[in-house]
XYZ file of C-alpha atoms in Angstrom:
452
model
C 0.000 0.000 0.000
C 1.827 3.096 -1.274
C 0.774 6.285 0.511
C 3.743 8.468 -0.435
C 2.533 11.970 -1.364
C -1.104 10.848 -0.946
C -3.316 13.331 0.860
C -4.919 11.541 3.789
C -7.568 13.144 5.999
C -7.375 11.900 9.601
C -10.542 12.634 11.573
C -10.353 12.485 15.375
C -7.301 13.091 17.568
C -7.775 10.222 20.013
C -5.045 7.760 21.036
C -5.396 5.765 17.815
C -5.405 9.024 15.858
C -2.023 10.077 17.228
C -0.450 6.703 16.383
C -2.014 6.767 12.918
C -0.745 10.275 12.157
C 2.798 9.298 13.129
C 2.696 6.215 10.945
C 1.183 7.986 7.943
C 3.849 10.655 8.282
C 6.600 8.024 8.254
C 5.090 6.600 5.051
C 5.363 9.990 3.338
C 1.670 10.818 3.233
C 0.437 14.413 3.331
C -1.707 14.282 6.465
C -4.605 16.632 7.126
C -5.726 16.319 10.752
C -9.265 17.280 11.723
C -10.896 17.467 15.154
C -13.895 19.460 16.329
C -12.035 20.382 19.521
C -10.066 23.611 19.299
C -6.322 24.067 19.664
C -6.431 24.890 23.399
C -8.268 21.656 24.289
C -5.811 19.582 22.238
C -2.615 21.226 23.506
C -1.031 18.091 25.019
C -1.709 15.998 21.913
C -0.470 18.731 19.557
C 2.733 19.022 21.588
C 3.273 15.280 21.047
C 2.973 15.821 17.281
C 4.947 19.064 17.107
C 8.067 17.544 15.513
C 6.173 16.186 12.477
C 6.470 17.905 9.113
C 3.979 17.814 6.248
C 0.974 17.795 8.613
C -1.890 20.286 8.273
C -4.430 20.910 11.061
C -8.105 21.846 10.758
C -9.347 22.284 14.318
C -12.602 23.470 15.867
C -14.702 22.653 12.819
C -14.959 20.102 10.023
C -13.142 20.679 6.705
C -15.048 22.533 4.004
C -12.932 21.530 0.986
C -12.426 17.782 0.537
C -11.966 17.623 -3.238
C -8.233 16.833 -3.158
C -8.407 14.138 -0.440
C -7.206 10.672 -1.543
C -8.272 8.741 1.567
C -9.976 9.356 4.914
C -9.054 7.567 8.145
C -11.569 7.972 10.979
C -10.971 7.412 14.678
C -13.462 5.021 16.360
C -15.292 7.822 18.153
C -16.290 9.556 14.900
C -19.846 8.705 13.767
C -19.995 7.719 10.097
C -23.291 9.538 9.559
C -21.879 13.034 10.111
C -22.832 15.287 7.147
C -19.256 15.910 6.025
C -18.445 12.171 6.247
C -21.483 11.436 4.072
C -20.240 14.093 1.641
C -16.863 12.323 1.470
C -18.664 9.022 0.785
C -20.696 10.622 -2.000
C -17.453 11.575 -3.754
C -16.249 7.938 -3.582
C -13.294 8.845 -1.377
C -12.431 5.759 0.644
C -13.164 5.939 4.374
C -11.471 3.411 6.657
C -10.441 3.121 10.295
C -7.108 2.530 11.987
C -7.694 -1.248 12.231
C -8.242 -1.536 8.464
C -5.221 0.664 7.705
C -2.997 -1.417 9.997
C -4.281 -4.635 8.429
C -3.362 -3.420 4.932
C 0.085 -2.263 5.996
C 0.973 -5.308 8.120
C 3.347 -8.119 7.155
C 0.726 -10.883 7.318
C 0.580 -11.647 11.043
C -2.150 -13.960 12.310
C -5.088 -11.794 13.372
C -7.487 -12.917 16.077
C -10.540 -10.655 16.400
C -12.760 -10.615 19.499
C -15.983 -8.634 19.840
C -19.294 -8.631 21.725
C -20.926 -6.282 24.184
C -19.325 -7.599 27.377
C -16.265 -9.661 28.224
C -14.117 -8.489 25.294
C -11.275 -7.180 27.401
C -11.132 -10.193 29.730
C -11.302 -12.655 26.828
C -8.714 -10.745 24.794
C -6.371 -10.615 27.786
C -6.886 -14.330 28.465
C -6.173 -15.289 24.864
C -3.100 -13.074 24.855
C -1.784 -14.718 28.035
C -2.362 -18.202 26.597
C -0.421 -17.351 23.427
C 2.389 -15.751 25.428
C 2.550 -18.819 27.660
C 2.902 -20.890 24.480
C 5.900 -18.720 23.512
C 4.173 -17.161 20.518
C 5.182 -13.644 19.428
C 1.995 -11.994 20.722
C 0.589 -8.468 20.632
C -2.603 -7.590 22.559
C -4.120 -4.678 20.655
C -7.246 -2.819 19.572
C -9.994 -1.504 21.803
C -8.075 -2.791 24.817
C -5.944 0.356 24.547
C -2.998 -0.457 22.272
C -3.451 0.774 18.669
C -3.073 -1.957 16.045
C -1.109 0.476 13.877
C 1.719 0.415 16.448
C 2.524 -3.187 15.462
C 3.111 -2.346 11.777
C 6.794 -2.844 10.981
C 7.270 -4.867 14.179
C 4.924 -7.857 13.796
C 5.470 -10.339 10.956
C 4.032 -13.587 9.606
C 5.167 -15.388 12.782
C 3.325 -12.951 15.059
C -0.176 -13.123 16.532
C -2.279 -9.978 16.969
C -4.988 -10.652 19.566
C -7.356 -7.803 18.753
C -10.276 -6.517 20.826
C -12.745 -4.890 18.438
C -15.572 -2.499 19.237
C -18.589 -1.914 17.018
C -17.118 1.513 16.217
C -13.899 -0.061 14.920
C -15.736 -2.718 12.919
C -17.910 -0.108 11.201
C -14.860 1.171 9.344
C -13.255 -2.049 8.080
C -13.252 -3.131 4.437
C -10.849 -6.047 3.844
C -9.909 -6.879 7.463
C -9.938 -10.670 7.834
C -9.064 -12.363 11.117
C -8.040 -16.011 10.994
C -10.098 -16.563 14.160
C -13.051 -14.333 15.038
C -15.266 -14.449 18.119
C -18.594 -12.871 19.084
C -19.217 -13.245 22.808
C -22.695 -11.786 23.335
C -25.109 -8.997 22.457
C -26.850 -6.698 24.926
C -28.184 -3.178 24.568
C -25.320 -0.707 24.212
C -24.209 2.356 22.227
C -27.737 3.100 21.026
C -26.838 6.797 21.064
C -24.446 5.960 18.203
C -26.102 3.048 16.378
C -29.739 4.051 17.130
C -31.080 0.461 16.901
C -29.982 -2.938 18.212
C -30.134 -4.256 14.639
C -27.592 -1.684 13.455
C -25.395 -2.387 16.480
C -25.405 -6.146 15.809
C -24.758 -5.605 12.098
C -21.646 -3.607 12.965
C -20.400 -6.377 15.276
C -21.155 -9.067 12.692
C -18.739 -7.441 10.248
C -15.970 -9.235 12.146
C -16.569 -12.410 10.109
C -17.712 -10.952 6.766
C -14.364 -11.501 4.996
C -13.582 -14.899 6.498
C -13.618 -18.099 4.443
C -13.602 -21.870 5.038
C -9.945 -21.821 6.143
C -10.813 -19.556 9.073
C -12.676 -20.069 12.374
C -15.555 -18.203 13.993
C -16.251 -18.739 17.719
C -19.856 -18.020 18.742
C -21.875 -18.045 21.961
C -24.554 -20.716 21.452
C -26.524 -19.532 24.497
C -27.038 -16.024 23.085
C -29.910 -16.281 20.596
C -28.890 -13.136 18.726
C -25.322 -14.390 18.319
C -26.497 -17.863 17.308
C -28.843 -16.352 14.708
C -25.833 -14.965 12.832
C -24.307 -18.390 12.272
C -26.032 -18.980 8.933
C -24.070 -16.051 7.509
C -20.683 -17.366 8.657
C -18.445 -18.857 5.951
C -15.684 -19.818 8.377
C -15.719 -23.028 10.396
C -18.144 -22.404 13.293
C -17.101 -23.278 16.833
C -19.856 -22.781 19.419
C -19.441 -22.571 23.177
C -22.215 -23.116 25.723
C -22.586 -23.340 29.489
C -26.187 -24.607 29.117
C -26.165 -27.285 26.384
C -23.966 -30.197 25.336
C -22.579 -29.620 21.846
C -21.666 -32.115 19.149
C -18.877 -29.770 18.051
C -17.647 -27.031 20.354
C -16.949 -26.334 24.029
C -19.547 -26.904 26.730
C -20.170 -27.517 30.432
C -21.235 -31.040 31.353
C -23.442 -32.113 34.296
C -20.404 -32.449 36.562
C -19.413 -28.831 35.745
C -16.470 -29.975 33.651
C -15.530 -27.847 30.649
C -15.465 -30.224 27.672
C -13.578 -29.463 24.456
C -15.367 -31.470 21.777
C -13.893 -30.354 18.462
C -11.477 -32.968 17.088
C -11.898 -35.303 20.046
C -13.587 -35.094 23.433
C -11.215 -33.628 26.040
C -11.965 -32.669 29.633
C -10.246 -29.305 29.990
C -10.905 -28.636 33.707
C -13.739 -28.213 36.189
C -15.542 -24.876 36.385
C -14.477 -24.530 40.041
C -10.813 -24.630 38.974
C -11.135 -21.394 36.966
C -9.363 -18.438 38.527
C -12.133 -16.009 37.494
C -15.535 -16.078 39.272
C -19.028 -15.895 37.766
C -20.943 -17.391 34.846
C -19.918 -14.497 32.596
C -16.264 -15.354 33.170
C -17.022 -19.028 32.521
C -18.211 -17.931 29.066
C -15.123 -15.763 28.579
C -12.904 -18.729 29.504
C -14.755 -21.044 27.104
C -14.373 -18.549 24.270
C -10.672 -18.105 25.021
C -10.153 -21.867 25.142
C -11.906 -22.289 21.782
C -9.789 -19.584 20.152
C -6.577 -21.066 21.534
C -7.504 -24.642 20.668
C -8.253 -23.938 16.975
C -4.978 -21.996 16.898
C -3.120 -25.206 17.809
C -2.147 -24.187 21.336
C -1.355 -27.145 23.586
C -4.276 -28.098 25.853
C -2.048 -28.117 28.975
C -1.041 -24.499 28.291
C -4.691 -23.472 27.940
C -5.558 -25.287 31.167
C -2.718 -23.695 33.151
C -3.605 -20.117 32.152
C -7.314 -20.606 32.903
C -6.363 -21.788 36.395
C -3.970 -18.929 37.157
C -5.127 -15.840 35.211
C -5.278 -12.921 37.650
C -7.905 -10.849 35.849
C -8.014 -7.456 34.166
C -7.546 -4.051 35.740
C -10.866 -2.196 36.176
C -12.879 -5.429 35.745
C -14.049 -6.633 39.175
C -10.599 -5.694 40.420
C -10.032 -6.124 44.150
C -8.697 -2.840 45.555
C -8.638 -3.052 49.341
C -10.158 -4.459 52.518
C -10.731 -1.797 55.192
C -12.416 -2.651 58.501
C -14.123 -5.654 56.916
C -15.367 -3.733 53.860
C -14.137 -4.993 50.466
C -13.682 -2.366 47.728
C -13.962 -3.546 44.105
C -13.215 -1.539 40.965
C -15.445 -2.507 38.028
C -15.113 0.751 36.077
C -14.982 -1.292 32.847
C -18.729 -1.952 33.303
C -19.894 0.715 30.854
C -23.390 -0.688 30.224
C -26.173 -2.142 32.405
C -25.668 -5.776 31.384
C -22.019 -5.676 32.377
C -22.992 -4.319 35.795
C -25.660 -7.029 36.171
C -22.913 -9.634 35.845
C -20.843 -7.835 38.463
C -23.554 -7.563 41.141
C -24.458 -11.228 40.585
C -20.875 -12.308 41.282
C -20.975 -11.565 45.039
C -22.828 -13.308 47.849
C -22.266 -10.397 50.218
C -24.345 -7.208 50.716
C -23.333 -4.521 48.207
C -23.122 -0.737 48.341
C -23.124 0.094 44.633
C -21.563 3.185 43.042
C -23.115 3.752 39.598
C -23.821 6.405 36.992
C -22.043 8.183 34.171
C -22.661 9.284 30.603
C -26.137 8.605 29.214
C -26.031 6.154 26.279
C -29.842 5.953 26.176
C -29.780 2.613 27.978
C -32.626 1.302 30.109
C -31.754 0.594 33.748
C -34.834 -1.509 34.598
C -33.256 -4.948 34.185
C -30.075 -3.783 35.921
C -31.960 -2.558 38.988
C -34.155 -5.676 39.072
C -30.955 -7.736 39.298
C -29.437 -5.350 41.858
C -32.350 -5.863 44.272
C -30.987 -9.321 45.119
C -28.018 -8.052 47.131
C -27.558 -4.287 46.594
C -29.023 -2.458 49.583
C -27.613 1.034 48.931
C -26.991 3.072 45.780
C -24.507 5.916 45.492
C -25.051 7.720 42.180
C -23.027 10.260 40.236
C -22.690 11.665 36.745
C -25.080 12.477 33.930
C -27.414 9.545 34.621
C -27.634 9.925 38.416
C -31.182 11.292 38.454
C -32.342 8.871 35.749
C -31.088 5.878 37.735
C -32.473 7.334 40.972
C -35.997 7.664 39.537
C -35.874 4.142 38.126
C -34.522 2.772 41.439
C -37.277 4.492 43.443
C -39.866 2.884 41.174
C -38.251 -0.473 42.008
C -38.533 0.133 45.758
C -34.992 1.306 46.553
C -34.974 3.877 49.345
C -31.294 4.025 50.348
C -30.064 6.285 47.541
C -27.357 8.958 47.733
C -26.526 11.326 44.862
C -23.005 12.800 44.909
C -21.036 15.241 42.779
C -17.750 13.362 42.289
C -15.849 10.143 42.985
C -14.270 11.331 46.230
C -17.698 12.034 47.649
C -18.975 8.692 46.278
C -16.212 6.693 47.978
C -16.581 8.539 51.277
C -20.377 8.158 51.287
C -20.145 4.448 50.416
C -17.674 3.771 53.207
C -19.902 5.541 55.730
C -22.862 3.377 54.636
C -21.018 0.040 54.404
C -20.736 -2.401 57.303
C -18.295 -5.193 58.138
C -18.697 -7.930 55.502
C -20.075 -5.637 52.775
C -18.743 -4.938 49.291
C -18.387 -1.387 47.982
C -18.602 -1.972 44.250
C -17.921 0.631 41.565
C -19.842 -0.768 38.597
C -21.219 2.300 36.809
C -23.426 0.696 34.090
C -22.550 3.786 32.037
C -19.718 5.227 29.964
C -17.266 7.576 31.671
C -17.043 10.439 29.204
C -19.319 12.834 31.083
C -16.704 13.166 33.831
C -13.561 11.337 32.689
C -11.353 10.825 29.657
C -11.855 7.048 29.881
C -13.127 4.259 32.138
C -9.474 3.646 33.090
C -9.138 7.189 34.468
C -12.436 6.719 36.333
C -11.192 3.454 37.845
C -7.903 5.010 38.891
C -9.764 7.885 40.562
C -11.858 5.335 42.472
C -8.785 3.385 43.580
C -6.913 6.511 44.623
C -9.837 7.646 46.772
C -10.267 4.176 48.287
C -6.580 3.976 49.157
C -6.776 7.391 50.811
C -9.477 6.235 53.241
C -8.380 5.928 56.860
């Protein structure tokens, strides 16, 4: 792919945008950078790019003249239905994302693509650890926080790119073709961007659209929406299920053993031997095992990692015990379904910290599940009042609304008793108050560790 002297419009100065600009610049492209934020709000990022030549900036508004653009690369956060993006499409100027660009520029590494609403980060991390344990040259990239473009020029045909993919990233692929793809589940999320569940699922399903019979697609049999996609899959389908025995796939038997039944029937390990708690993590482990198995990783290596994996930061992460109160950071729970799985993982009374940016999600099912063991709600952010009203309709009466995380942690600790869990599981995105869910989780942990 020759980009020398090509004029490339880069829209969105997020983390992937910065990496993409640097790489395009190294390839000799004439880069035009666009972001609706103005120069003052982007100062730190612009300082990082200050030594680059042949880069033009259009900041604070979208470009008016696009006639001489050869290609457009959009960051994941940029909606593809913006008027100026539609204008670019109408002129048949190619629009792709960073994942697609990296795929085209890469030296044929093995791509593994993992998507779904919940569990992507845990499953991606698990798969990455299994491949590393097997001494494979492994890069854990994508939505997990490491741009795929950073591996170009480093990874080769002997490398494995374990790639977490969001619906936003999959919207902007064209030829991207993972050797192994996986769809973990579908629940309501990002409706402020996709508008309908159908559009959201269609974006996720793009992960397997370029695969063929030499590839593999791992699917959650227990999720009806995921299973319904299987007729459109051209790759070899590998299902996983914790509810049904499968003729070909990975399942849980009556003795709670995880059975790998693909080439032959193998007992991998018992559910109780997994290092990660909860049915949702059982599914993540099954998906990871399926991906590793079809990638010819030794079964003993898979087994060892599933027994010892320590978990992912910001995903039901133990922070501290203080006077009998356990503090848990689940900032990665950016939608209600993810928070449902978190509150169902504990058999102790919970003081729940929730709230954040409004993605037009319903909180009814989340609060129905929370009634089982959540006895107090501490709410913050854009959705605080929305969740409060819904909770009151469900019979919750111990509700505290706070202005920031410090106040949330202090209020939760005052409410909690010996034996309780203070759980940050927001059920919402972080962008109303924080740059990312990671920054939100760090703020929670810092405030917890400052308690005396």
